[in-house]
């Protein structure tokens, strides 16, 4: 089993975890039929996805 030689410092640990942060850059799109905003690859609150009615 691999065992580390010495303890990783807080700085090195932080550098490793730098890509794990959450981002608030969410892309909002407008639905063509309803004109409402929705997330990319998600349906609107009305049940439309790519201009087609998915839910009744």
Short mmCIF file of C-alpha atoms in Angstrom, two decimals, residues 24-54:
data_model
loop_
_atom_site.label_atom_id
_atom_site.label_comp_id
_atom_site.label_asym_id
_atom_site.label_seq_id
_atom_site.Cartn_x
_atom_site.Cartn_y
_atom_site.Cartn_z
CA UNK A 24 -22.61 30.53 -9.90
CA UNK A 25 -22.25 30.91 -13.66
CA UNK A 26 -25.44 29.14 -14.69
CA UNK A 27 -26.51 29.63 -18.28
CA UNK A 28 -30.14 30.68 -18.62
CA UNK A 29 -31.98 30.27 -21.91
CA UNK A 30 -35.32 31.61 -23.11
CA UNK A 31 -37.91 29.13 -24.31
CA UNK A 32 -39.07 30.02 -27.83
CA UNK A 33 -42.77 29.27 -27.26
CA UNK A 34 -43.38 30.36 -23.67
CA UNK A 35 -40.63 33.00 -23.42
CA UNK A 36 -39.66 31.85 -19.92
CA UNK A 37 -36.11 31.35 -18.64
CA UNK A 38 -34.75 27.90 -17.91
CA UNK A 39 -31.43 26.18 -17.34
CA UNK A 40 -29.54 24.66 -20.26
CA UNK A 41 -30.63 21.01 -20.87
CA UNK A 42 -33.60 21.43 -18.50
CA UNK A 43 -37.28 21.91 -19.18
CA UNK A 44 -39.23 25.04 -18.28
CA UNK A 45 -41.69 25.26 -15.41
CA UNK A 46 -44.52 24.78 -17.96
CA UNK A 47 -43.11 21.41 -19.07
CA UNK A 48 -41.58 22.49 -22.39
CA UNK A 49 -38.22 21.17 -23.62
CA UNK A 50 -36.72 22.33 -26.94
CA UNK A 51 -40.06 23.86 -27.88
CA UNK A 52 -42.02 20.63 -27.35
CA UNK A 53 -44.50 19.90 -24.56
CA UNK A 54 -43.09 17.09 -22.37
#
